[in-house]
GROMACS .gro file of C-alpha atoms in nm:
model
  210
    1MET     CA    1  -0.689   0.363  -0.159
    2GLU     CA    2  -0.903   0.112  -0.413
    3LEU     CA    3  -0.752  -0.204  -0.539
    4THR     CA    4  -0.789  -0.449  -0.849
    5LYS     CA    5  -0.632  -0.715  -0.892
    6TYR     CA    6  -0.620  -0.838  -1.336
    7GLY     CA    7  -0.442  -1.078  -1.483
    8HIS     CA    8  -0.166  -1.279  -1.315
    9ALA     CA    9   0.103  -1.003  -1.155
   10CYS     CA   10  -0.077  -0.646  -1.274
   11VAL     CA   11  -0.259  -0.474  -0.989
   12ARG     CA   12  -0.407  -0.094  -1.053
   13LEU     CA   13  -0.470   0.108  -0.697
   14GLU     CA   14  -0.688   0.410  -0.747
   15LYS     CA   15  -0.722   0.747  -0.501
   16ASP     CA   16  -0.860   1.076  -0.539
   17GLY     CA   17  -0.929   1.067  -0.864
   18LYS     CA   18  -0.613   0.883  -1.052
   19VAL     CA   19  -0.425   0.535  -1.140
   20LEU     CA   20  -0.175   0.400  -1.024
   21VAL     CA   21  -0.029   0.026  -1.238
   22ILE     CA   22   0.198  -0.190  -1.159
   23ASP     CA   23   0.310  -0.500  -1.341
   24PRO     CA   24   0.077  -0.467  -1.679
   25GLY     CA   25   0.258  -0.756  -1.869
   26SER     CA   26   0.189  -0.974  -2.138
   27PHE     CA   27  -0.048  -1.219  -1.980
   28THR     CA   28  -0.293  -0.980  -1.836
   29LYS     CA   29  -0.554  -0.936  -2.162
   30ASP     CA   30  -0.737  -0.631  -1.982
   31PRO     CA   31  -0.682  -0.283  -2.096
   32VAL     CA   32  -0.481  -0.122  -1.825
   33LEU     CA   33  -0.384   0.091  -1.892
   34ASP     CA   34  -0.705   0.302  -2.022
   35GLY     CA   35  -0.700   0.543  -1.737
   36ALA     CA   36  -0.367   0.540  -1.624
   37ASP     CA   37  -0.104   0.815  -1.466
   38ALA     CA   38   0.163   0.586  -1.414
   39VAL     CA   39   0.287   0.264  -1.443
   40LEU     CA   40   0.519   0.080  -1.160
   41ILE     CA   41   0.744  -0.255  -1.317
   42THR     CA   42   0.955  -0.429  -1.116
   43HIS     CA   43   1.135  -0.701  -1.432
   44GLU     CA   44   1.193  -0.729  -1.751
   45HIS     CA   45   0.977  -1.065  -1.811
   46MET     CA   46   0.730  -1.037  -2.027
   47ASP     CA   47   0.490  -1.136  -1.789
   48HIS     CA   48   0.521  -0.868  -1.613
   49VAL     CA   49   0.592  -0.567  -1.872
   50ASP     CA   50   0.449  -0.613  -2.236
   51VAL     CA   51   0.631  -0.356  -2.441
   52GLY     CA   52   0.366  -0.300  -2.642
   53LYS     CA   53   0.116  -0.201  -2.406
   54LEU     CA   54   0.354   0.022  -2.317
   55LYS     CA   55   0.410   0.189  -2.677
   56ALA     CA   56   0.028   0.228  -2.747
   57ALA     CA   57  -0.023   0.367  -2.413
   58SER     CA   58  -0.061   0.782  -2.365
   59PRO     CA   59   0.362   0.978  -2.363
   60ASP     CA   60   0.202   1.176  -2.021
   61LEU     CA   61   0.214   0.812  -1.879
   62GLU     CA   62   0.510   0.833  -1.602
   63ILE     CA   63   0.696   0.464  -1.581
   64TRP     CA   64   0.908   0.368  -1.295
   65THR     CA   65   1.165   0.041  -1.287
   66CYS     CA   66   1.514  -0.077  -1.269
   67GLU     CA   67   1.803   0.041  -1.502
   68GLY     CA   68   1.740  -0.405  -1.687
   69VAL     CA   69   1.302  -0.258  -1.826
   70ALA     CA   70   1.474   0.049  -1.892
   71ALA     CA   71   1.703  -0.057  -2.103
   72GLY     CA   72   1.444  -0.183  -2.300
   73LEU     CA   73   1.223   0.067  -2.296
   74SER     CA   74   1.380   0.315  -2.572
   75GLU     CA   75   1.088   0.322  -2.835
   76VAL     CA   76   0.818   0.410  -2.601
   77PRO     CA   77   0.665   0.767  -2.553
   78ALA     CA   78   0.556   0.799  -2.173
   79LYS     CA   79   0.886   0.922  -1.886
   80ILE     CA   80   1.084   0.681  -1.701
   81GLN     CA   81   1.270   0.733  -1.441
   82VAL     CA   82   1.522   0.437  -1.291
   83VAL     CA   83   1.431   0.396  -0.943
   84ARG     CA   84   1.676   0.106  -0.734
   85HIS     CA   85   1.660  -0.021  -0.379
   86GLY     CA   86   1.631   0.213  -0.100
   87ASP     CA   87   1.492   0.476  -0.338
   88ALA     CA   88   1.175   0.731  -0.212
   89PHE     CA   89   0.955   0.939  -0.528
   90GLU     CA   90   0.604   1.077  -0.532
   91THR     CA   91   0.375   0.994  -0.842
   92ALA     CA   92   0.032   1.084  -0.984
   93GLY     CA   93  -0.008   1.148  -0.585
   94PHE     CA   94   0.076   0.837  -0.438
   95ARG     CA   95   0.394   0.825  -0.174
   96VAL     CA   96   0.613   0.485  -0.341
   97ARG     CA   97   1.017   0.341  -0.166
   98ALA     CA   98   1.108   0.123  -0.329
   99PHE     CA   99   1.287  -0.250  -0.163
  100GLY     CA  100   1.523  -0.486  -0.338
  101GLU     CA  101   1.758  -0.613  -0.599
  102TRP     CA  102   1.656  -0.876  -0.729
  103HIS     CA  103   1.512  -1.135  -0.892
  104ALA     CA  104   1.386  -1.509  -0.689
  105ALA     CA  105   1.690  -1.782  -0.815
  106ASN     CA  106   1.496  -1.930  -1.195
  107HIS     CA  107   1.661  -2.200  -1.379
  108PRO     CA  108   1.968  -2.259  -1.318
  109ASP     CA  109   2.086  -2.109  -1.656
  110MET     CA  110   1.872  -1.833  -1.611
  111PRO     CA  111   2.041  -1.531  -1.555
  112ILE     CA  112   1.918  -1.375  -1.197
  113VAL     CA  113   1.745  -1.009  -1.353
  114GLN     CA  114   1.685  -0.695  -1.154
  115ASN     CA  115   1.416  -0.720  -1.014
  116VAL     CA  116   1.300  -0.379  -0.791
  117GLY     CA  117   0.980  -0.441  -0.531
  118PHE     CA  118   0.759  -0.151  -0.479
  119LEU     CA  119   0.550  -0.018  -0.144
  120VAL     CA  120   0.318   0.227  -0.201
  121ASP     CA  121   0.192   0.463   0.041
  122ASP     CA  122   0.317   0.248   0.314
  123GLU     CA  123  -0.007   0.043   0.281
  124VAL     CA  124   0.053  -0.200   0.003
  125PHE     CA  125   0.413  -0.374  -0.071
  126TYR     CA  126   0.449  -0.521  -0.365
  127PRO     CA  127   0.757  -0.717  -0.394
  128GLY     CA  128   0.805  -0.881  -0.794
  129ASP     CA  129   0.911  -1.235  -0.841
  130ALA     CA  130   1.119  -1.188  -0.512
  131LEU     CA  131   1.031  -1.271  -0.126
  132THR     CA  132   1.216  -0.943  -0.106
  133VAL     CA  133   1.114  -0.874   0.290
  134PRO     CA  134   1.165  -0.445   0.328
  135GLU     CA  135   1.186  -0.214   0.596
  136ALA     CA  136   0.945  -0.143   0.678
  137GLU     CA  137   0.537  -0.180   0.833
  138VAL     CA  138   0.364  -0.351   0.564
  139PRO     CA  139  -0.063  -0.363   0.590
  140THR     CA  140  -0.130  -0.471   0.287
  141LEU     CA  141   0.132  -0.782   0.082
  142LEU     CA  142   0.111  -0.929  -0.265
  143VAL     CA  143   0.224  -1.183  -0.190
  144PRO     CA  144   0.371  -1.448  -0.521
  145THR     CA  145   0.169  -1.815  -0.501
  146GLY     CA  146   0.254  -1.969  -0.846
  147ALA     CA  147   0.598  -1.975  -1.043
  148PRO     CA  148   0.872  -2.214  -1.129
  149TRP     CA  149   1.129  -2.000  -0.776
  150LEU     CA  150   0.861  -2.110  -0.610
  151ARG     CA  151   0.832  -2.314  -0.304
  152LEU     CA  152   0.499  -2.352  -0.092
  153PRO     CA  153   0.711  -2.356   0.255
  154ASP     CA  154   0.837  -2.010   0.077
  155VAL     CA  155   0.555  -1.870   0.082
  156VAL     CA  156   0.385  -1.923   0.464
  157HIS     CA  157   0.800  -1.826   0.546
  158TYR     CA  158   0.750  -1.558   0.394
  159LEU     CA  159   0.369  -1.424   0.544
  160ARG     CA  160   0.474  -1.513   0.826
  161THR     CA  161   0.770  -1.313   0.817
  162VAL     CA  162   0.693  -0.999   0.712
  163ARG     CA  163   0.353  -1.028   0.897
  164PRO     CA  164   0.055  -0.835   0.696
  165ALA     CA  165  -0.258  -0.715   0.746
  166ARG     CA  166  -0.371  -0.837   0.448
  167ALA     CA  167  -0.162  -1.071   0.171
  168TYR     CA  168  -0.325  -1.156  -0.160
  169SER     CA  169  -0.209  -1.397  -0.439
  170THR     CA  170  -0.045  -1.241  -0.738
  171HIS     CA  171   0.175  -1.450  -1.052
  172ASP     CA  172  -0.148  -1.714  -0.923
  173ALA     CA  173  -0.211  -1.726  -1.392
  174LEU     CA  174  -0.036  -2.068  -1.390
  175TYR     CA  175  -0.265  -2.253  -1.200
  176GLY     CA  176  -0.585  -2.433  -1.335
  177ASP     CA  177  -0.864  -2.435  -1.114
  178ILE     CA  178  -0.780  -2.694  -0.909
  179GLY     CA  179  -0.397  -2.581  -0.877
  180LEU     CA  180  -0.574  -2.177  -0.731
  181ALA     CA  181  -0.839  -2.485  -0.553
  182LEU     CA  182  -0.523  -2.512  -0.355
  183VAL     CA  183  -0.398  -2.189  -0.358
  184ASP     CA  184  -0.762  -2.061  -0.192
  185ASN     CA  185  -0.671  -2.353   0.140
  186TRP     CA  186  -0.285  -2.247   0.182
  187LEU     CA  187  -0.407  -1.880   0.279
  188LYS     CA  188  -0.741  -1.938   0.395
  189MET     CA  189  -0.515  -2.262   0.619
  190GLU     CA  190  -0.270  -1.918   0.746
  191SER     CA  191  -0.549  -1.636   0.745
  192ASP     CA  192  -0.675  -1.818   0.984
  193LYS     CA  193  -0.394  -1.923   1.160
  194GLN     CA  194  -0.244  -1.540   1.158
  195GLY     CA  195  -0.624  -1.370   1.238
  196ALA     CA  196  -0.572  -1.157   0.853
  197ASP     CA  197  -0.763  -1.131   0.583
  198MET     CA  198  -0.521  -1.357   0.367
  199ARG     CA  199  -0.684  -1.445   0.019
  200ARG     CA  200  -0.716  -1.444  -0.421
  201LEU     CA  201  -0.910  -1.137  -0.515
  202ALA     CA  202  -1.076  -1.234  -0.886
  203ILE     CA  203  -0.983  -1.145  -1.141
  204GLY     CA  204  -1.165  -0.751  -1.161
  205GLU     CA  205  -1.246  -0.768  -0.863
  206SER     CA  206  -1.190  -0.477  -0.657
  207VAL     CA  207  -1.113  -0.463  -0.232
  208GLY     CA  208  -1.027  -0.141  -0.048
  209LEU     CA  209  -0.797  -0.017   0.177
  210GLY     CA  210  -0.618   0.227   0.450
   0.00000   0.00000   0.00000
């Protein structure tokens, strides 16, 4: 399986000629849905779901997401499936399990929305906007590194709790060059401590997994 990092919170997984895209939001400018067979969406915030992108995608596309997102996709022609914590399913040849229910607490005046994380092929876990610890081994963790709801000690604690063999930065478009350099340093420190591959992939960079 090959993982490619796209802008902010979006990644693309490819295996056996099939393509699975996670969280193609409005901060991602690349045509990430070209050739996509399935999409996973963690929650309803615009940086994770762009309805315009989904409307323009193939009607054969399968979209798997929480009820809160599905409610806003009535004009999207794709096949939409609602999933909840504990569900397991297969899409485009990928095996997926769902973990988590809620977005991390954000601004006190903002409601906490539904958020579901996805473990793909027992290899890659994408938590969305939460620090969900799944009841499963996580070889590759996509770790949020920049958000109004996030603190560095929480990121470090999350990495030390999950203890993945690999961790790659996601949710990092809010940083400029200085902030991204800090992310690189933080991940290197933890990588050295745990003896793991923890780093930030450049936009468009791919890694092989499994």
